[in-house]
Amino acid sequence: MPLRALRSKGSPLLYRMPGSALVLMVCAVALLLTLGLSASFALRDRAAALQHAQDTAGNASLLVAEHAARLVETSDLILKQAVQLAGPADAPLPGDRAGWERYAALVRGTPYLVSIWLFDAEGNAVLTTRRFPTPAMNVADRDYFAAQRTGGSAAGGQLFITALDSSRYSQEPLILLSRPLAAAPGQFRGMALVAVSPRYVRDIYKSFDFDYARSITLRRVDGTVLLHETQGPDATDSAAAEAAGEPEITALRRVDSLPLTAEVAIPVSSVMGRWHGQLWTYISYALSALAAVSVIGGMALQRARRERQAESALQHAYDTLEERVHQRTAELERTNAQLETAVTDKEILLKEVQHRVKNNLQVICSLLRLQAARIDEPARRAFDESLRRIQCMSLMQELLYRSDQPARIDFADYLRQLCDGLVRSTNPTGARLTVNAPQPWSLDVDQATPLALIASELVSNALLHAFPPGHPGTVTVELLPEGGEGMRMVVRDDGTGLPPDPSASQNRANDKRQSGLGLVLVRALAQQAGAQVTIDRQPDGGPGTRFIVSVPTLAKAQTKAA
């Protein structure tokens, strides 16, 4: 197509646009695409950051809930031991030195326990591991004592958990777990209480590797806060965000079967702060890409101007070349027409020659049949063998005449038709003939002709001489692949077989199998086809004879024949 046609009105818009305008349009699209992709990646990372924070909060809440469950479980075990040490319902509460030593031993073995307390039915302190003797103290007005004394209303007379901001014996908040002492039915004997220091819990929470500021809250199901801890690189920002009511990413989880919940909250501002740090990376990438597009666009504009100048010179060269091409094309078309006419004439001539050869062979066969009718039996057998060989060549000429390839033939199809004709015309004993040729074999006519005569000789000889009168057998013909591209033709019968020495057959009046002209002709034809003939007189130890004709590839066969 001429270059001027690319810029005609009927051409697409891109071909009609000037090169500089096309470059500017591509640069604008590249700039918009760069900005769009950068914004898309930034928003995707923002969503990923929020999701990561949500997953982190969820995982942390699971750890906090699991840790709280184990902490309450071990503390409750100590509390149950303290209740058991207080004795049965009718025993006095232990307040002596020996009882204090037993309770103090429980506290010394558990680092997170601050103290153990025993209170009587009026709320007076009977024993505490903080000091001995026990100081005067009354907790009748505290919620945990009221819950245990009411029994079955608030805590059901079982484990009750609450928080204590501070006491005269501790300057830090405490987590209190209490259980009622053993008492007679319907009576309240007192309660045992263990105080757990949240400092141990905070140290564990501080060991969590978080990327964000977070607050960890442990509370009862009624909303009473037992522990609230703010941690992380921006802990002050987290506390300020919580106080200001800013949005947070929260994960809430129930602590096993206890009336407690664990909550982990991450301020959205902390997540966005880290995302803003990554946002500068995308901005720098976008600016670098914009600068690269601008530089490349400038270079492309200069190149477009130079290409515009070269188009005129190229158009002139194209016009000259187009004229020469038209001339050369016309010459080639004339030459091709002449060649096609010559090939058609040769194909018609070849088909006519093959047809006439087939007709001439048929005439020769008819003359031989007329002549054979006038001579005696021994001479007639020689005429029959000659007639069979001529019919073999006539069949090949007929298949060549029908074939689309004048010089090649499908040897498998030829072998099936040849054997079909032989079993109907040359089969005095009524033997069975089977052909196994599962795949086609396209052979050159120069190689197919001697192989066809070999097959005719071997099959007709087996049908005529392999079986005694009244004992029909089976003749099998196989055409199989051999090696990479070779072919193997096998003719086998289960008849009387050949004698060990071919010369011995001269002393046998009725054995004429391949001891005369037939075997000589087979070996001569095999040499002409570049094949090798192998005779197996007792194949697989059984009766009969097997002839194996091995044919290499077409190229090797032609070389060997030459």
Coordinates of C-alpha atoms in Angstrom, one line a residue:
M1 CA 0.0 0.0 0.0
P2 CA 1.4 3.4 -0.9
L3 CA 2.3 5.7 2.0
R4 CA -0.1 8.4 0.7
A5 CA -3.0 5.8 1.0
L6 CA -2.3 5.5 4.7
R7 CA -3.3 9.2 5.1
S8 CA -6.3 9.2 2.8
K9 CA -9.8 10.0 4.1
G10 CA -10.8 6.3 3.9
S11 CA -8.0 5.2 6.2
P12 CA -8.4 4.8 9.9
L13 CA -8.0 7.9 12.1
L14 CA -4.7 6.9 13.6
Y15 CA -3.1 6.7 10.1
R16 CA -4.4 10.1 9.1
M17 CA -3.2 11.8 12.2
P18 CA 0.2 13.6 12.1
G19 CA 3.0 11.9 13.9
S20 CA 3.5 14.6 16.5
A21 CA -0.2 14.6 17.4
L22 CA -0.2 10.9 17.8
V23 CA 2.9 11.1 20.1
L24 CA 1.2 13.8 22.2
M25 CA -1.9 11.6 22.5
V26 CA 0.1 8.6 23.6
C27 CA 2.0 10.6 26.2
A28 CA -1.3 12.0 27.6
V29 CA -2.7 8.4 27.8
A30 CA 0.5 7.3 29.5
L31 CA 0.4 10.1 32.0
L32 CA -3.3 9.4 32.9
L33 CA -2.6 5.7 33.1
T34 CA 0.4 6.3 35.4
L35 CA -1.7 8.5 37.7
G36 CA -4.6 6.1 37.6
L37 CA -2.5 3.1 38.4
S38 CA -0.7 4.9 41.2
A39 CA -4.0 5.9 42.7
S40 CA -5.3 2.4 42.3
F41 CA -2.3 0.8 44.0
A42 CA -2.4 3.4 46.8
L43 CA -6.1 2.7 47.5
R44 CA -5.5 -1.0 47.3
D45 CA -2.7 -0.7 49.9
R46 CA -5.0 1.4 52.1
A47 CA -7.6 -1.3 52.0
A48 CA -4.9 -3.9 52.7
A49 CA -3.6 -1.9 55.6
L50 CA -7.1 -1.7 57.2
Q51 CA -7.6 -5.4 56.6
H52 CA -4.2 -6.2 58.1
A53 CA -5.1 -4.1 61.2
Q54 CA -8.4 -5.9 61.5
D55 CA -6.7 -9.3 61.3
T56 CA -4.1 -8.2 63.8
A57 CA -6.7 -7.0 66.2
G58 CA -8.6 -10.3 65.8
N59 CA -5.4 -12.4 66.4
A60 CA -4.5 -10.2 69.4
S61 CA -8.0 -10.6 70.9
L62 CA -7.7 -14.3 70.6
L63 CA -4.3 -14.2 72.5
V64 CA -5.7 -11.9 75.2
A65 CA -8.8 -14.1 75.7
E66 CA -6.7 -17.2 75.9
H67 CA -4.3 -15.7 78.3
A68 CA -7.1 -14.3 80.5
A69 CA -8.8 -17.7 80.6
R70 CA -5.6 -19.3 81.8
L71 CA -5.0 -16.6 84.3
V72 CA -8.5 -16.9 85.8
E73 CA -8.2 -20.7 85.7
T74 CA -4.9 -20.8 87.7
S75 CA -6.1 -18.1 90.0
D76 CA -9.3 -19.9 90.7
L77 CA -7.4 -23.1 91.5
I78 CA -5.5 -21.1 94.2
L79 CA -8.8 -19.6 95.4
K80 CA -10.3 -23.1 95.7
Q81 CA -7.3 -24.2 97.8
A82 CA -7.8 -21.2 100.0
V83 CA -11.5 -22.1 100.5
Q84 CA -10.5 -25.7 101.3
L85 CA -7.8 -24.5 103.8
A86 CA -10.6 -22.5 105.6
G87 CA -12.1 -25.8 106.8
P88 CA -15.6 -27.3 106.8
A89 CA -18.8 -25.4 107.7
D90 CA -18.5 -25.8 111.4
A91 CA -14.8 -25.1 111.7
P92 CA -13.5 -21.7 113.0
L93 CA -11.7 -19.5 110.5
P94 CA -8.0 -19.9 110.7
G95 CA -6.3 -16.7 111.9
D96 CA -3.3 -18.1 113.7
R97 CA 0.4 -18.1 112.6
A98 CA 0.3 -21.6 111.3
G99 CA -2.7 -20.8 109.1
W100 CA -1.0 -17.7 107.8
E101 CA 2.0 -19.7 106.9
R102 CA -0.1 -22.1 104.8
Y103 CA -1.8 -19.3 102.9
A104 CA 1.5 -17.4 102.4
A105 CA 3.0 -20.5 100.8
L106 CA 0.3 -20.4 98.2
V107 CA 1.1 -16.8 97.3
R108 CA 4.9 -17.4 97.1
G109 CA 4.4 -20.1 94.5
T110 CA 2.4 -17.8 92.2
P111 CA 4.2 -14.6 90.9
Y112 CA 1.1 -12.8 89.7
L113 CA -0.8 -13.2 93.0
V114 CA -0.6 -10.2 95.4
S115 CA -2.4 -11.5 98.4
I116 CA -5.1 -13.9 99.8
W117 CA -7.8 -12.7 102.2
L118 CA -10.3 -14.4 104.4
F119 CA -13.4 -12.5 105.6
D120 CA -16.0 -13.6 108.0
A121 CA -19.8 -13.3 107.6
E122 CA -19.7 -9.6 108.7
G123 CA -17.0 -8.6 106.3
N124 CA -14.2 -8.4 108.8
A125 CA -10.8 -9.4 107.7
V126 CA -9.7 -12.6 109.5
L127 CA -6.5 -13.4 107.6
T128 CA -4.4 -11.8 104.9
T129 CA -1.0 -12.8 103.4
R130 CA 0.0 -9.2 103.3
R131 CA 1.0 -9.1 107.0
F132 CA 0.6 -10.8 110.3
P133 CA -1.2 -10.2 112.5
T134 CA -4.2 -9.2 110.3
P135 CA -5.0 -5.5 110.3
A136 CA -8.5 -4.4 111.1
M137 CA -10.5 -4.1 107.9
N138 CA -14.2 -4.4 106.9
V139 CA -15.4 -4.9 103.2
A140 CA -19.1 -5.3 103.9
D141 CA -19.8 -2.3 101.6
R142 CA -17.9 -3.7 98.7
D143 CA -19.6 -5.2 95.7
Y144 CA -17.8 -8.5 95.7
F145 CA -18.7 -9.1 99.4
A146 CA -22.3 -8.2 98.7
A147 CA -22.4 -10.6 95.7
Q148 CA -21.1 -13.5 97.8
R149 CA -23.3 -12.8 100.8
T150 CA -26.5 -12.6 98.7
G151 CA -25.5 -16.0 97.2
G152 CA -27.3 -16.9 94.0
S153 CA -28.4 -13.4 93.1
A154 CA -25.4 -11.7 91.6
A155 CA -22.7 -14.4 91.5
G156 CA -24.8 -17.5 92.4
G157 CA -22.5 -18.2 95.4
Q158 CA -19.7 -19.1 93.0
L159 CA -16.8 -17.3 91.4
F160 CA -17.1 -13.6 91.3
I161 CA -14.6 -11.3 89.4
T162 CA -14.2 -7.6 89.9
A163 CA -11.6 -4.8 89.8
L164 CA -10.2 -2.7 92.6
D165 CA -8.7 0.7 91.7
S166 CA -6.4 0.9 94.7
S167 CA -6.2 0.0 98.4
R168 CA -4.3 1.0 101.5
Y169 CA -2.0 -2.0 100.9
S170 CA -1.4 -1.6 97.2
Q171 CA -0.9 1.5 95.0
E172 CA -1.9 -0.2 91.8
P173 CA -5.3 -1.5 90.6
L174 CA -6.1 -5.1 91.4
I175 CA -8.2 -7.9 89.9
L176 CA -10.2 -9.6 92.6
L177 CA -11.5 -13.2 92.5
S178 CA -13.7 -14.4 95.3
R179 CA -15.6 -17.5 96.4
P180 CA -17.8 -18.2 99.5
L181 CA -16.5 -20.4 102.2
A182 CA -18.1 -23.7 103.0
A183 CA -21.2 -23.2 105.2
A184 CA -24.3 -24.9 106.3
P185 CA -27.3 -24.7 103.9
G186 CA -28.9 -21.3 103.9
Q187 CA -26.0 -19.7 105.9
F188 CA -23.1 -17.5 105.0
R189 CA -19.8 -18.2 106.8
G190 CA -17.6 -15.7 104.9
M191 CA -15.6 -15.6 101.8
A192 CA -12.0 -16.1 100.4
L193 CA -10.5 -13.6 98.0
V194 CA -7.3 -13.6 95.9
A195 CA -5.9 -10.3 94.5
V196 CA -4.2 -10.6 91.1
S197 CA -1.7 -7.9 90.0
P198 CA -2.4 -6.6 86.5
R199 CA 1.3 -5.6 86.2
Y200 CA 2.1 -9.2 85.3
V201 CA -0.6 -9.2 82.6
R202 CA 0.6 -5.8 81.3
D203 CA 4.1 -7.2 80.9
I204 CA 2.8 -10.0 78.8
Y205 CA 0.7 -7.7 76.6
K206 CA 3.7 -5.4 76.1
S207 CA 5.5 -8.4 74.6
F208 CA 3.0 -8.6 71.7
D209 CA 4.7 -7.5 68.5
F210 CA 2.2 -4.9 67.1
D211 CA 2.9 -2.5 64.2
Y212 CA 0.2 -0.1 65.5
A213 CA -0.9 1.6 68.6
R214 CA -3.6 -0.4 70.4
S215 CA -5.6 -0.6 73.6
I216 CA -6.4 -3.9 75.3
T217 CA -9.4 -4.0 77.6
L218 CA -10.6 -6.9 79.8
R219 CA -14.1 -6.4 81.1
R220 CA -17.0 -8.3 82.6
V221 CA -20.1 -8.9 80.5
D222 CA -21.9 -6.2 82.4
G223 CA -19.4 -3.7 81.1
T224 CA -17.2 -3.4 84.3
V225 CA -13.6 -2.8 83.2
L226 CA -11.2 -5.1 84.9
L227 CA -8.1 -4.1 82.9
H228 CA -7.4 -1.4 80.3
E229 CA -3.9 -1.1 78.8
T230 CA -2.6 1.2 76.0
Q231 CA 0.5 0.0 74.2
G232 CA 2.3 0.4 70.9
P233 CA 4.6 3.0 69.2
D234 CA 1.9 5.6 69.3
A235 CA 0.4 4.8 72.7
T236 CA -0.3 8.5 73.5
D237 CA -2.0 9.0 70.2
S238 CA -4.1 5.9 70.9
A239 CA -5.2 7.1 74.3
A240 CA -5.9 10.6 72.8
A241 CA -7.9 9.0 69.9
E242 CA -9.9 6.9 72.4
A243 CA -10.6 9.9 74.6
A244 CA -11.7 12.0 71.6
G245 CA -14.0 9.3 70.3
E246 CA -12.1 8.8 67.0
P247 CA -12.9 5.7 65.0
E248 CA -11.1 2.5 65.9
I249 CA -10.8 -1.0 64.5
T250 CA -12.1 -3.2 67.3
A251 CA -12.1 -7.0 67.8
L252 CA -14.2 -8.4 70.7
R253 CA -13.9 -12.0 71.9
R254 CA -15.5 -14.0 74.8
V255 CA -13.1 -15.5 77.3
D256 CA -14.1 -19.2 77.2
S257 CA -17.1 -19.8 79.4
L258 CA -16.3 -17.0 81.8
P259 CA -18.4 -13.9 82.1
L260 CA -15.5 -11.9 80.6
T261 CA -14.7 -10.4 77.2
A262 CA -11.4 -9.4 75.7
E263 CA -11.3 -6.3 73.4
V264 CA -8.4 -5.1 71.3
A265 CA -8.9 -1.7 69.6
I266 CA -6.5 -0.1 67.0
P267 CA -7.0 3.6 66.2
V268 CA -7.7 4.1 62.5
S269 CA -5.3 7.2 62.7
S270 CA -2.5 4.8 63.6
V271 CA -3.1 2.6 60.6
M272 CA -3.5 5.7 58.3
G273 CA -0.2 7.1 59.7
R274 CA 1.7 4.0 58.5
W275 CA -0.2 4.1 55.2
H276 CA 0.8 7.7 54.6
G277 CA 4.4 6.7 55.0
Q278 CA 4.0 4.2 52.2
L279 CA 2.0 6.7 50.1
W280 CA 5.2 8.8 49.5
T281 CA 6.7 5.7 47.8
Y282 CA 3.9 5.6 45.2
I283 CA 4.1 9.4 44.8
S284 CA 7.8 9.2 44.0
Y285 CA 7.2 6.3 41.6
A286 CA 4.5 8.3 39.9
L287 CA 6.7 11.4 39.6
S288 CA 9.5 9.3 38.2
A289 CA 7.2 7.7 35.6
L290 CA 5.8 11.1 34.6
A291 CA 9.3 12.5 34.1
A292 CA 10.3 9.4 32.1
V293 CA 7.2 9.8 29.9
S294 CA 7.9 13.4 29.3
V295 CA 11.5 12.7 28.3
I296 CA 10.4 9.9 26.0
G297 CA 7.6 12.0 24.5
G298 CA 10.1 14.8 23.6
M299 CA 12.4 12.3 21.9
A300 CA 9.4 10.8 20.1
L301 CA 8.4 14.2 18.8
Q302 CA 11.8 14.8 17.3
R303 CA 11.8 11.3 15.8
A304 CA 8.3 11.9 14.3
R305 CA 9.5 15.1 12.5
R306 CA 12.5 13.2 11.0
E307 CA 10.2 10.4 9.9
R308 CA 7.9 12.9 8.2
Q309 CA 10.8 14.1 6.2
A310 CA 11.8 10.6 5.2
E311 CA 8.3 9.7 4.1
S312 CA 8.6 11.7 0.9
A313 CA 11.8 10.0 -0.2
L314 CA 10.3 6.6 0.7
Q315 CA 7.2 7.3 -1.2
H316 CA 9.2 8.0 -4.4
A317 CA 11.1 4.7 -3.9
Y318 CA 7.9 2.9 -3.3
D319 CA 6.3 4.1 -6.5
T320 CA 9.3 3.0 -8.5
L321 CA 9.4 -0.4 -6.8
E322 CA 5.7 -0.9 -7.3
E323 CA 6.0 -0.4 -11.0
R324 CA 8.8 -3.0 -11.2
V325 CA 6.9 -5.4 -9.1
H326 CA 3.9 -5.2 -11.4
Q327 CA 6.0 -6.0 -14.4
R328 CA 7.7 -8.9 -12.6
T329 CA 4.4 -10.2 -11.4
A330 CA 2.9 -10.3 -14.9
E331 CA 6.0 -12.2 -16.1
L332 CA 5.7 -14.7 -13.3
E333 CA 1.9 -15.2 -13.9
R334 CA 2.6 -16.0 -17.6
T335 CA 5.3 -18.4 -16.6
N336 CA 3.2 -20.1 -14.0
A337 CA 0.3 -20.5 -16.5
Q338 CA 2.7 -22.2 -19.0
L339 CA 4.0 -24.5 -16.3
E340 CA 0.5 -25.4 -15.1
T341 CA -0.5 -26.2 -18.7
A342 CA 2.6 -28.4 -19.1
V343 CA 2.1 -30.2 -15.8
T344 CA -1.6 -30.9 -16.8
D345 CA -0.6 -32.2 -20.2
K346 CA 2.0 -34.5 -18.6
E347 CA -0.4 -35.8 -16.1
I348 CA -3.0 -36.5 -18.8
L349 CA -0.3 -38.2 -20.9
L350 CA 0.9 -40.3 -18.0
K351 CA -2.7 -41.4 -17.2
E352 CA -3.2 -42.3 -20.8
V353 CA 0.1 -44.3 -20.9
Q354 CA -0.9 -46.2 -17.7
H355 CA -4.3 -46.9 -19.1
R356 CA -2.9 -48.2 -22.4
V357 CA -0.3 -50.3 -20.5
K358 CA -3.1 -51.8 -18.4
N359 CA -5.2 -52.5 -21.6
N360 CA -2.2 -54.0 -23.3
L361 CA -1.4 -56.3 -20.3
Q362 CA -5.1 -57.4 -20.3
V363 CA -4.8 -58.2 -24.1
I364 CA -1.6 -60.2 -23.3
C365 CA -3.4 -62.1 -20.6
S366 CA -6.2 -62.9 -23.0
L367 CA -3.8 -64.2 -25.6
L368 CA -2.0 -66.3 -23.0
R369 CA -5.3 -67.8 -21.9
L370 CA -6.2 -68.7 -25.5
Q371 CA -2.7 -70.3 -26.1
A372 CA -2.8 -72.2 -22.7
A373 CA -6.1 -73.8 -23.8
R374 CA -4.3 -75.6 -26.7
I375 CA -1.3 -77.1 -24.8
D376 CA -0.9 -79.9 -22.3
E377 CA -1.0 -79.7 -18.5
P378 CA 2.8 -79.2 -17.6
A379 CA 3.2 -76.4 -20.2
R380 CA -0.1 -74.9 -19.1
R381 CA 1.3 -74.4 -15.5
A382 CA 4.1 -72.3 -16.9
F383 CA 1.5 -70.2 -18.9
D384 CA -0.5 -69.8 -15.7
E385 CA 2.5 -68.5 -13.7
S386 CA 3.3 -66.0 -16.5
L387 CA -0.4 -65.0 -16.7
R388 CA -0.4 -64.4 -12.9
R389 CA 2.7 -62.2 -13.0
I390 CA 1.3 -60.1 -15.8
Q391 CA -2.0 -59.7 -13.9
C392 CA 0.0 -58.6 -10.9
M393 CA 1.6 -55.8 -13.0
S394 CA -1.8 -55.0 -14.6
L395 CA -3.4 -54.5 -11.1
M396 CA -0.6 -52.1 -10.2
Q397 CA -1.1 -50.1 -13.4
E398 CA -4.9 -49.9 -12.7
L399 CA -4.2 -48.6 -9.1
L400 CA -1.7 -46.0 -10.5
Y401 CA -4.3 -44.9 -13.0
R402 CA -6.8 -44.3 -10.2
S403 CA -4.3 -42.7 -7.8
D404 CA -3.9 -38.9 -7.3
Q405 CA -0.1 -39.5 -7.3
P406 CA 0.9 -40.9 -10.7
A407 CA 4.3 -42.2 -9.4
R408 CA 3.2 -43.6 -6.0
I409 CA 0.9 -46.3 -4.8
D410 CA -0.6 -47.4 -1.5
F411 CA 1.0 -50.8 -1.1
A412 CA -1.3 -52.0 1.7
D413 CA -4.4 -51.4 -0.5
Y414 CA -2.6 -53.1 -3.4
L415 CA -1.7 -56.1 -1.3
R416 CA -5.3 -56.6 -0.2
Q417 CA -6.6 -56.5 -3.7
L418 CA -3.8 -58.8 -5.0
C419 CA -4.5 -61.4 -2.3
D420 CA -8.2 -61.2 -2.9
G421 CA -7.6 -62.0 -6.6
L422 CA -5.2 -64.9 -5.9
V423 CA -7.4 -66.6 -3.4
R424 CA -10.2 -66.6 -5.9
S425 CA -8.1 -67.8 -8.9
T426 CA -5.2 -69.8 -7.5
N427 CA -6.5 -71.9 -4.6
P428 CA -7.0 -75.5 -5.5
T429 CA -7.1 -76.7 -1.9
G430 CA -9.6 -74.0 -0.6
A431 CA -7.1 -72.6 1.8
R432 CA -8.0 -69.5 3.9
L433 CA -6.0 -66.3 3.2
T434 CA -5.9 -63.4 5.7
V435 CA -4.2 -60.0 5.2
N436 CA -3.1 -57.8 8.1
A437 CA -2.1 -54.4 6.9
P438 CA -3.3 -51.9 9.6
Q439 CA -1.7 -48.8 8.1
P440 CA -1.2 -47.4 4.6
W441 CA 2.2 -47.5 3.0
S442 CA 2.9 -45.1 0.1
L443 CA 5.7 -46.4 -2.1
D444 CA 7.4 -45.3 -5.2
V445 CA 6.3 -47.4 -8.3
D446 CA 10.0 -48.4 -8.9
Q447 CA 10.1 -50.0 -5.4
A448 CA 6.5 -51.2 -5.3
T449 CA 6.7 -53.2 -8.5
P450 CA 9.3 -55.8 -7.4
L451 CA 7.7 -56.0 -3.9
A452 CA 4.3 -56.7 -5.6
L453 CA 5.8 -59.5 -7.7
I454 CA 7.5 -61.0 -4.6
A455 CA 4.1 -61.0 -2.8
S456 CA 2.5 -62.6 -5.8
E457 CA 5.1 -65.4 -6.0
L458 CA 5.1 -66.2 -2.3
V459 CA 1.3 -66.1 -1.8
S460 CA 0.5 -68.1 -5.0
N461 CA 3.2 -70.7 -4.1
A462 CA 1.7 -71.1 -0.7
L463 CA -1.8 -71.5 -2.1
L464 CA -0.7 -74.1 -4.7
H465 CA 1.9 -76.2 -2.9
A466 CA 1.8 -75.6 0.9
F467 CA -1.2 -77.9 1.5
P468 CA -1.8 -81.5 0.4
P469 CA -5.1 -82.2 -1.4
G470 CA -8.1 -82.3 1.0
H471 CA -6.2 -80.6 3.8
P472 CA -6.8 -76.8 3.4
G473 CA -4.8 -74.6 5.8
T474 CA -4.3 -70.9 6.4
V475 CA -2.0 -68.4 4.7
T476 CA -1.3 -65.2 6.5
V477 CA 0.1 -62.0 4.9
E478 CA 1.2 -59.2 7.2
L479 CA 2.5 -55.7 6.4
L480 CA 4.1 -54.2 9.5
P481 CA 6.4 -51.4 10.4
E482 CA 10.0 -52.1 11.1
G483 CA 12.6 -49.9 12.8
G484 CA 12.1 -46.2 12.4
E485 CA 10.7 -45.9 8.8
G486 CA 11.1 -49.4 7.5
M487 CA 8.5 -52.0 6.4
R488 CA 8.3 -55.8 6.9
M489 CA 6.2 -58.1 4.8
V490 CA 5.6 -61.6 6.2
V491 CA 4.0 -64.5 4.2
R492 CA 3.3 -67.5 6.5
D493 CA 1.5 -70.8 6.0
D494 CA 0.8 -73.8 8.3
G495 CA 1.3 -76.4 5.6
T496 CA 3.9 -79.1 4.9
G497 CA 6.8 -76.7 4.9
L498 CA 10.1 -76.7 3.0
P499 CA 12.7 -79.4 3.1
P500 CA 15.9 -78.6 5.1
D501 CA 17.9 -78.4 1.8
P502 CA 16.3 -76.8 -1.2
S503 CA 18.2 -79.3 -3.4
A504 CA 16.4 -82.1 -1.7
S505 CA 13.1 -81.1 -3.2
Q506 CA 14.3 -82.3 -6.6
N507 CA 13.8 -85.9 -5.4
R508 CA 10.3 -85.2 -4.3
A509 CA 7.8 -85.5 -7.1
N510 CA 5.1 -83.3 -5.5
D511 CA 7.2 -80.6 -3.7
K512 CA 7.9 -77.7 -6.0
R513 CA 7.9 -74.9 -3.4
Q514 CA 10.4 -72.2 -4.3
S515 CA 13.1 -74.7 -5.4
G516 CA 13.2 -73.5 -9.0
L517 CA 12.5 -70.3 -10.9
G518 CA 10.2 -68.9 -8.1
L519 CA 12.9 -68.7 -5.4
V520 CA 15.4 -67.3 -7.9
L521 CA 12.9 -64.7 -9.1
V522 CA 12.1 -63.7 -5.4
R523 CA 15.7 -63.2 -4.6
A524 CA 16.3 -61.2 -7.8
L525 CA 13.3 -59.0 -7.1
A526 CA 14.3 -58.4 -3.5
Q527 CA 17.7 -57.2 -4.6
Q528 CA 16.0 -54.9 -7.1
A529 CA 13.8 -53.5 -4.3
G530 CA 16.7 -53.1 -1.9
A531 CA 15.1 -55.6 0.5
Q532 CA 16.2 -58.7 2.4
V533 CA 14.5 -62.1 2.2
T534 CA 14.6 -64.5 5.2
I535 CA 13.2 -68.1 5.1
D536 CA 12.0 -69.7 8.3
R537 CA 11.3 -73.4 7.7
Q538 CA 9.7 -74.1 11.1
P539 CA 8.5 -70.8 12.5
D540 CA 8.2 -70.9 16.3
G541 CA 8.8 -74.7 16.2
G542 CA 5.5 -75.4 14.4
P543 CA 4.5 -76.5 10.9
G544 CA 4.6 -74.5 7.8
T545 CA 7.0 -71.9 6.3
R546 CA 7.5 -68.2 6.9
F547 CA 9.0 -65.7 4.4
I548 CA 10.1 -62.4 5.8
V549 CA 10.8 -59.5 3.4
S550 CA 12.5 -56.6 5.2
V551 CA 12.4 -53.3 3.5
P552 CA 14.4 -50.3 4.9
T553 CA 13.4 -46.7 4.4
L554 CA 12.7 -45.6 0.8
A555 CA 15.9 -43.6 0.5
K556 CA 18.0 -46.5 1.9
A557 CA 16.3 -49.0 -0.4
Q558 CA 16.9 -46.9 -3.5
T559 CA 20.6 -46.6 -2.5
K560 CA 21.0 -50.3 -2.0
A561 CA 19.2 -51.1 -5.2
A562 CA 21.5 -48.8 -7.1

